[in-house]
Every structure is written in structure tokens, then in C-alpha cells.
Short mmCIF file of C-alpha atoms in Angstrom, two decimals:
data_model
loop_
_atom_site.label_atom_id
_atom_site.label_comp_id
_atom_site.label_asym_id
_atom_site.label_seq_id
_atom_site.Cartn_x
_atom_site.Cartn_y
_atom_site.Cartn_z
CA MET H 1 -7.07 -16.98 -10.96
CA SER H 2 -6.50 -16.71 -7.17
CA GLN H 3 -8.83 -18.75 -4.97
CA SER H 4 -11.72 -18.41 -7.48
CA VAL H 5 -11.29 -14.62 -7.70
CA ASP H 6 -11.21 -13.14 -11.19
CA ILE H 7 -8.26 -10.77 -10.80
CA ALA H 8 -8.90 -9.01 -14.10
CA ALA H 9 -12.49 -8.32 -13.05
CA LEU H 10 -11.29 -7.00 -9.70
CA ALA H 11 -8.82 -4.73 -11.46
CA ASN H 12 -11.57 -3.42 -13.72
CA LEU H 13 -13.80 -2.79 -10.70
CA LEU H 14 -11.13 -0.56 -9.15
CA GLN H 15 -11.00 1.36 -12.42
CA GLU H 16 -14.79 1.70 -12.49
CA ALA H 17 -14.80 3.11 -8.94
CA ALA H 18 -12.14 5.62 -9.90
CA VAL H 19 -13.92 6.73 -13.07
CA LYS H 20 -17.34 7.08 -11.46
CA GLU H 21 -16.59 8.20 -7.91
CA ILE H 22 -12.99 9.41 -7.53
CA LEU H 23 -11.89 11.34 -10.61
CA PRO H 24 -15.02 13.52 -10.82
CA ARG H 25 -14.25 14.71 -7.28
CA PHE H 26 -10.52 15.31 -7.81
CA ARG H 27 -9.84 19.05 -7.35
CA ASN H 28 -13.60 19.44 -7.08
CA LEU H 29 -14.28 18.70 -3.40
CA GLY H 30 -16.64 20.99 -1.52
CA SER H 31 -16.00 22.29 1.98
CA GLY H 32 -18.15 19.55 3.48
CA ASP H 33 -16.63 16.76 1.40
CA VAL H 34 -13.47 16.36 3.51
CA ARG H 35 -13.50 15.31 7.16
CA MET H 36 -10.84 14.62 9.76
CA LYS H 37 -10.66 11.12 11.24
CA SER H 38 -8.07 10.63 14.01
CA GLU H 39 -6.01 13.81 13.38
CA ALA H 40 -5.51 16.64 10.92
CA ILE H 41 -3.37 14.53 8.58
CA ASP H 42 -5.80 11.57 8.69
CA LEU H 43 -8.62 12.49 6.35
CA VAL H 44 -11.60 10.91 4.64
CA THR H 45 -13.45 12.38 1.66
CA GLU H 46 -16.71 11.75 -0.11
CA GLY H 47 -14.59 10.12 -2.80
CA ASP H 48 -13.19 7.49 -0.40
CA GLU H 49 -16.63 6.54 0.89
CA ALA H 50 -18.41 6.55 -2.46
CA ALA H 51 -15.69 4.49 -4.16
CA GLU H 52 -15.72 1.91 -1.36
CA ARG H 53 -19.52 1.65 -1.53
CA LEU H 54 -19.36 0.96 -5.25
CA ILE H 55 -16.63 -1.68 -4.90
CA LYS H 56 -18.39 -3.36 -1.99
CA SER H 57 -21.71 -3.46 -3.86
CA LYS H 58 -20.16 -5.46 -6.72
CA ILE H 59 -17.56 -7.59 -4.96
CA ASP H 60 -19.78 -10.62 -4.40
CA ALA H 61 -20.04 -11.19 -8.15
CA ILE H 62 -16.24 -11.35 -8.36
CA ALA H 63 -15.46 -13.12 -5.09
CA PRO H 64 -18.59 -14.98 -3.92
CA GLY H 65 -18.74 -15.35 -0.16
CA ALA H 66 -15.57 -13.33 0.50
CA VAL H 67 -15.28 -11.19 3.60
CA PHE H 68 -15.02 -7.54 2.53
CA ILE H 69 -12.48 -5.48 4.50
CA GLY H 70 -12.49 -1.85 3.39
CA GLU H 71 -10.67 0.98 5.14
CA GLU H 72 -13.84 3.04 5.55
CA SER H 73 -15.91 0.01 6.52
CA VAL H 74 -13.45 -0.71 9.33
CA ALA H 75 -13.50 2.95 10.36
CA ALA H 76 -17.25 2.57 10.86
CA ASP H 77 -17.02 -0.89 12.49
CA PRO H 78 -13.53 -1.67 13.90
CA ALA H 79 -14.58 -5.22 14.83
CA LEU H 80 -14.73 -6.03 11.12
CA LEU H 81 -10.92 -6.18 11.03
CA ASP H 82 -10.97 -9.18 13.37
CA LYS H 83 -12.60 -11.25 10.63
CA LEU H 84 -9.58 -11.03 8.32
CA ASP H 85 -7.29 -13.57 9.98
CA GLY H 86 -9.84 -16.38 10.13
CA ALA H 87 -11.45 -15.85 6.74
CA ASP H 88 -11.22 -18.52 4.07
CA LEU H 89 -11.32 -15.70 1.54
CA ALA H 90 -11.21 -11.94 2.00
CA ILE H 91 -10.95 -8.90 -0.25
CA VAL H 92 -9.11 -5.97 1.34
CA VAL H 93 -9.65 -2.55 -0.24
CA ASP H 94 -8.21 0.93 0.13
CA PRO H 95 -10.57 3.06 -1.98
CA ILE H 96 -8.17 6.03 -2.04
CA ASP H 97 -4.67 5.56 -0.76
CA GLY H 98 -3.11 8.98 -0.38
CA THR H 99 -6.29 10.74 0.74
CA PHE H 100 -4.26 13.67 2.10
CA ASN H 101 -2.83 14.21 -1.40
CA PHE H 102 -6.20 13.70 -3.07
CA ALA H 103 -7.84 16.28 -0.80
CA ALA H 104 -4.99 18.72 -1.48
CA GLY H 105 -5.33 18.31 -5.24
CA LEU H 106 -2.00 16.49 -5.64
CA PRO H 107 -1.93 13.76 -8.33
CA LEU H 108 -0.44 11.11 -6.04
CA PHE H 109 -3.14 8.68 -4.99
CA GLY H 110 -4.20 5.19 -5.90
CA VAL H 111 -6.81 2.47 -5.42
CA MET H 112 -5.61 -0.80 -3.88
CA ALA H 113 -7.05 -4.26 -3.37
CA SER H 114 -5.65 -7.54 -2.16
CA VAL H 115 -6.95 -11.09 -2.01
CA VAL H 116 -6.31 -12.97 1.23
CA ALA H 117 -6.89 -16.74 1.45
CA LYS H 118 -6.59 -18.52 4.80
CA GLY H 119 -4.25 -15.89 6.26
CA GLU H 120 -2.04 -15.48 3.17
CA THR H 121 -1.98 -12.68 0.63
CA VAL H 122 -2.38 -14.36 -2.75
CA ALA H 123 -2.99 -11.39 -5.05
CA GLY H 124 -2.57 -7.63 -5.04
CA ILE H 125 -3.57 -4.76 -7.31
CA ILE H 126 -2.57 -1.08 -7.26
CA TYR H 127 -4.46 1.09 -9.75
CA ASP H 128 -3.37 4.61 -10.66
CA PRO H 129 -6.51 6.53 -11.71
CA LEU H 130 -4.58 9.33 -13.42
CA GLY H 131 -2.17 7.06 -15.29
CA ASN H 132 -5.00 4.58 -15.94
CA ASP H 133 -2.78 1.55 -15.36
CA TRP H 134 -2.42 -1.26 -12.85
CA VAL H 135 0.43 -2.99 -11.07
CA ILE H 136 -0.71 -6.54 -10.34
CA ALA H 137 0.77 -9.62 -8.72
CA GLU H 138 -0.50 -13.10 -8.02
CA LYS H 139 1.58 -15.22 -5.67
CA GLY H 140 4.21 -17.14 -7.60
CA SER H 141 3.50 -15.40 -10.92
CA GLY H 142 5.65 -12.26 -10.76
CA ALA H 143 4.65 -8.60 -10.67
CA TRP H 144 3.34 -6.86 -13.77
CA MET H 145 2.55 -3.40 -15.05
CA CYS H 146 -0.71 -3.74 -16.99
CA ARG H 147 -1.80 -0.97 -19.35
CA PRO H 148 -5.31 -0.37 -20.69
CA ASP H 149 -4.26 -1.35 -24.22
CA GLY H 150 -3.58 -4.86 -22.92
CA SER H 151 0.22 -4.64 -22.93
CA GLN H 152 2.13 -5.92 -19.92
CA GLU H 153 5.63 -5.41 -18.55
CA LYS H 154 7.23 -7.59 -15.90
CA LEU H 155 8.58 -5.61 -12.95
CA ALA H 156 11.81 -6.17 -11.05
CA VAL H 157 13.43 -4.32 -8.18
CA THR H 158 16.77 -2.68 -8.86
CA ALA H 159 20.11 -4.18 -7.87
CA GLY H 160 21.43 -3.63 -4.39
CA VAL H 161 23.93 -0.82 -3.73
CA PRO H 162 26.06 0.21 -0.75
CA LEU H 163 24.18 1.87 2.12
CA GLU H 164 25.52 5.32 1.34
CA SER H 165 24.13 5.10 -2.22
CA MET H 166 20.62 3.95 -1.32
CA VAL H 167 17.54 5.99 -2.17
CA GLY H 168 14.31 4.99 -0.49
CA GLY H 169 11.03 5.85 1.13
CA ALA H 170 10.49 6.05 4.88
CA SER H 171 7.37 6.91 6.83
CA THR H 172 8.57 8.06 10.26
CA GLY H 173 5.43 9.76 11.58
CA PHE H 174 4.37 6.89 13.83
CA TYR H 175 7.64 6.58 15.75
CA LYS H 176 7.74 7.88 19.29
CA LYS H 177 9.44 11.27 19.35
CA ASP H 178 12.77 10.11 20.80
CA ASP H 179 12.93 7.12 18.46
CA ARG H 180 12.09 9.37 15.52
CA ARG H 181 15.05 11.60 16.33
CA ILE H 182 17.38 8.60 16.25
CA VAL H 183 16.01 7.19 13.00
CA MET H 184 15.95 10.54 11.20
CA ALA H 185 19.57 11.15 12.20
CA ASN H 186 20.47 7.67 10.96
CA MET H 187 18.87 8.37 7.61
CA ALA H 188 21.84 10.62 6.86
CA LYS H 189 23.71 7.34 6.25
CA VAL H 190 21.77 6.75 3.02
CA ARG H 191 21.84 8.92 -0.09
CA MET H 192 18.23 10.13 0.09
CA THR H 193 14.90 9.36 1.74
CA THR H 194 11.46 10.53 0.73
CA SER H 195 7.78 10.04 1.55
CA TYR H 196 5.00 10.54 -0.98
CA ARG H 197 2.30 10.14 1.71
CA CYS H 198 0.95 7.47 -0.62
CA ALA H 199 2.03 3.86 -0.17
CA ALA H 200 0.37 2.96 -3.48
CA HIS H 201 2.84 4.98 -5.51
CA GLU H 202 5.78 4.17 -3.24
CA TYR H 203 5.23 0.45 -3.79
CA ARG H 204 4.78 0.95 -7.51
CA ILE H 205 8.06 2.77 -8.01
CA PHE H 206 9.94 0.42 -5.69
CA ALA H 207 8.71 -2.66 -7.57
CA GLY H 208 9.55 -0.87 -10.81
CA GLY H 209 13.21 -0.54 -9.85
CA HIS H 210 13.41 3.14 -8.84
CA LEU H 211 14.01 2.85 -5.07
CA HIS H 212 16.22 0.67 -2.90
CA PHE H 213 14.02 0.40 0.19
CA LEU H 214 10.72 1.25 1.85
CA MET H 215 9.99 1.49 5.57
CA TYR H 216 6.64 1.73 7.35
CA GLN H 217 5.72 1.60 11.02
CA LYS H 218 1.92 1.44 11.05
CA LEU H 219 0.65 -1.68 9.30
CA MET H 220 -2.98 -1.54 8.26
CA PRO H 221 -3.78 -4.31 5.77
CA TRP H 222 -5.31 -2.07 3.11
CA ASP H 223 -2.10 -0.01 3.04
CA HIS H 224 0.47 -2.81 2.72
CA LEU H 225 -0.82 -6.24 1.70
CA ALA H 226 -1.04 -5.56 -2.04
CA GLY H 227 2.21 -3.59 -2.17
CA THR H 228 4.24 -6.09 -0.17
CA LEU H 229 3.16 -8.99 -2.36
CA ILE H 230 3.89 -6.97 -5.50
CA ALA H 231 7.34 -6.02 -4.17
CA GLU H 232 8.17 -9.61 -3.22
CA GLU H 233 7.03 -10.90 -6.61
CA ALA H 234 9.34 -8.27 -8.15
CA GLY H 235 12.24 -9.77 -6.20
CA ALA H 236 12.32 -7.68 -3.01
CA TYR H 237 13.04 -8.91 0.50
CA ALA H 238 10.39 -7.90 3.05
CA ALA H 239 10.11 -8.53 6.78
CA ARG H 240 8.96 -6.92 9.97
CA PHE H 241 11.59 -5.27 12.16
CA ASP H 242 12.12 -8.46 14.19
CA GLY H 243 12.87 -10.35 10.98
CA SER H 244 9.55 -12.21 10.90
CA ARG H 245 7.43 -12.52 7.79
CA TYR H 246 4.71 -9.90 7.32
CA LEU H 247 1.23 -11.46 7.28
CA PRO H 248 -2.31 -10.05 6.87
CA ALA H 249 -3.01 -10.37 10.59
CA HIS H 250 -0.12 -8.07 11.54
CA ILE H 251 -0.94 -4.44 12.33
CA ASN H 252 2.26 -3.55 14.17
CA GLY H 253 5.92 -4.52 14.34
CA GLY H 254 7.09 -2.27 11.52
CA LEU H 255 7.85 -3.27 7.95
CA LEU H 256 11.08 -2.92 6.01
CA LEU H 257 11.45 -3.82 2.33
CA ALA H 258 14.75 -3.79 0.46
CA THR H 259 16.16 -4.95 -2.84
CA ASP H 260 17.77 -7.99 -1.17
CA LYS H 261 18.46 -9.57 2.23
CA GLU H 262 21.93 -8.03 2.50
CA SER H 263 20.52 -4.54 1.98
CA TRP H 264 17.69 -5.27 4.45
CA ASP H 265 20.22 -6.30 7.09
CA ALA H 266 22.33 -3.16 6.55
CA LEU H 267 19.31 -0.87 6.79
CA ARG H 268 17.99 -2.57 9.91
CA ARG H 269 21.41 -2.51 11.59
CA GLU H 270 22.49 1.01 10.63
CA VAL H 271 19.33 3.06 10.10
CA PHE H 272 16.10 1.62 11.49
CA ILE H 273 17.64 0.39 14.72
CA VAL H 274 15.03 1.30 17.36
#
């Protein structure tokens, strides 16, 4: 139990939203069901909005008095985001992470929620609607894969490897053009980089031991709070580019996660240097 929030109930609510509002629309979106937000690769669908409405309508029963911070709610009222840092308790929700994939009919999207208490992330959940399973962490209790049959598996990041052997995920789209050229050239120093355009699945596979690092530039809380806590509880080292700890109030400064501090230092020094 995190700050009087029933984490199991919150996990089940994400599943309910997926079953009722997301999965029926997957590969079944009409021409008017997808809209552009800030640019052509920043989309919102009827599934995002309907799922967030359902979660928001039931959150008070799970987290009484909590401030609700949803991606689509903030899109409609940007001032809502300012309430996160000072809240005694907040629930942060991404109703569909990987909307671009969802709209394109690709099975790489997830539903994420985090619990923030007095400026600290204390719990995180990433639900995969198609796999029907959850990755969950509560601060100090480890990270767990939870399956619908009730079985659980503790997650752990993989062991560190030399820079040239690292495989990881990197989202470079928010770098300035000249900086992006430098970073993308530097990425030749590692074995392989990828981007699923879905932080939910990137965090899941990293915490499960299948990647050596993740890098993000744009830090919106619904995209990274749950995943960062899960990764740290699985043993990862995470910090912003200046070495400071990533907190719910941060929306810039970059974020680099690695299997350990030594790997983080090598990646920051040799690859993500700008």
C-alpha cells in the first residue's frame, strides 16, 4: 500500500480501461478518431480520451483526495501540471503510451500510472493490454512482473557490459538538429540503439534485463515516472544529464538510465555528451 492507495485496485483499473475503451478501438479507428496535437507524430485518439475519462471517473475510490494528472487532461488544461509538485498525493496517468503505434495498428502501446506523494514517486504501474500483464513497483519493494493468474516474477536489470557491447533505447527527436547529429554519430560507439516510440515497453524490457540503457530528452511525468521507479527498483541507475536525481517536477534536463553507475558515466561521457 503506497500512501493509502490500493495499488492492486489501480492496476485493475488500468486493465478495465484497456478492455472497455482501448482494445475495442485497436485497428478499428475511424477517420475522425485520430487527431494531431502539436505535430504529425504527436497524436491523440478517441481511445486515449475515453480511457482517461474512465480512469479519472473511478480514481477517487482508489485514491481519495488525490490530484489527478492525466496526459489528455493536461492537454486540455496545461495549468493542471503545476499542481503536481505541491500535491500531498497525486495519480499520474498516461492512458495510451505509444499512441502513434496504436493509431498505426502496431501492437506496441501500454497504459501507465504512477503514485506521487509529496514530490516523490512511490509507485508505478505499466500495463500491456495485449499481453494482459503488469509491471509494478512500489518504492523499496522491488519491481515485479504480475500476470493475470496471480503469479509474479521479480525483475532485475542485466549486468553491465563494455560500451561497445551495449544495446539500448534512445529517443533523439527532441534534440536540436546540430546536437542530434553529434549524438547520433556517437551512438556508433555502442552495439545497437533502438526506439519503439513507446516508453512503456522500453521501460518494461529494460527492467526485465534485455537492454543496457535508455535515454530520453523530453520529460513529461506520465511518460517517465512509473518507468523510472520500476527501473530503479530493478537495480538500474537513473539521473538527469547533469547527474541530478529525476523527480516528478522535472520536465526537462534529459534522462539517462543504465544498468549501473559505471555504465551511466561511460554513456554520458562518450555518447550523450551535448
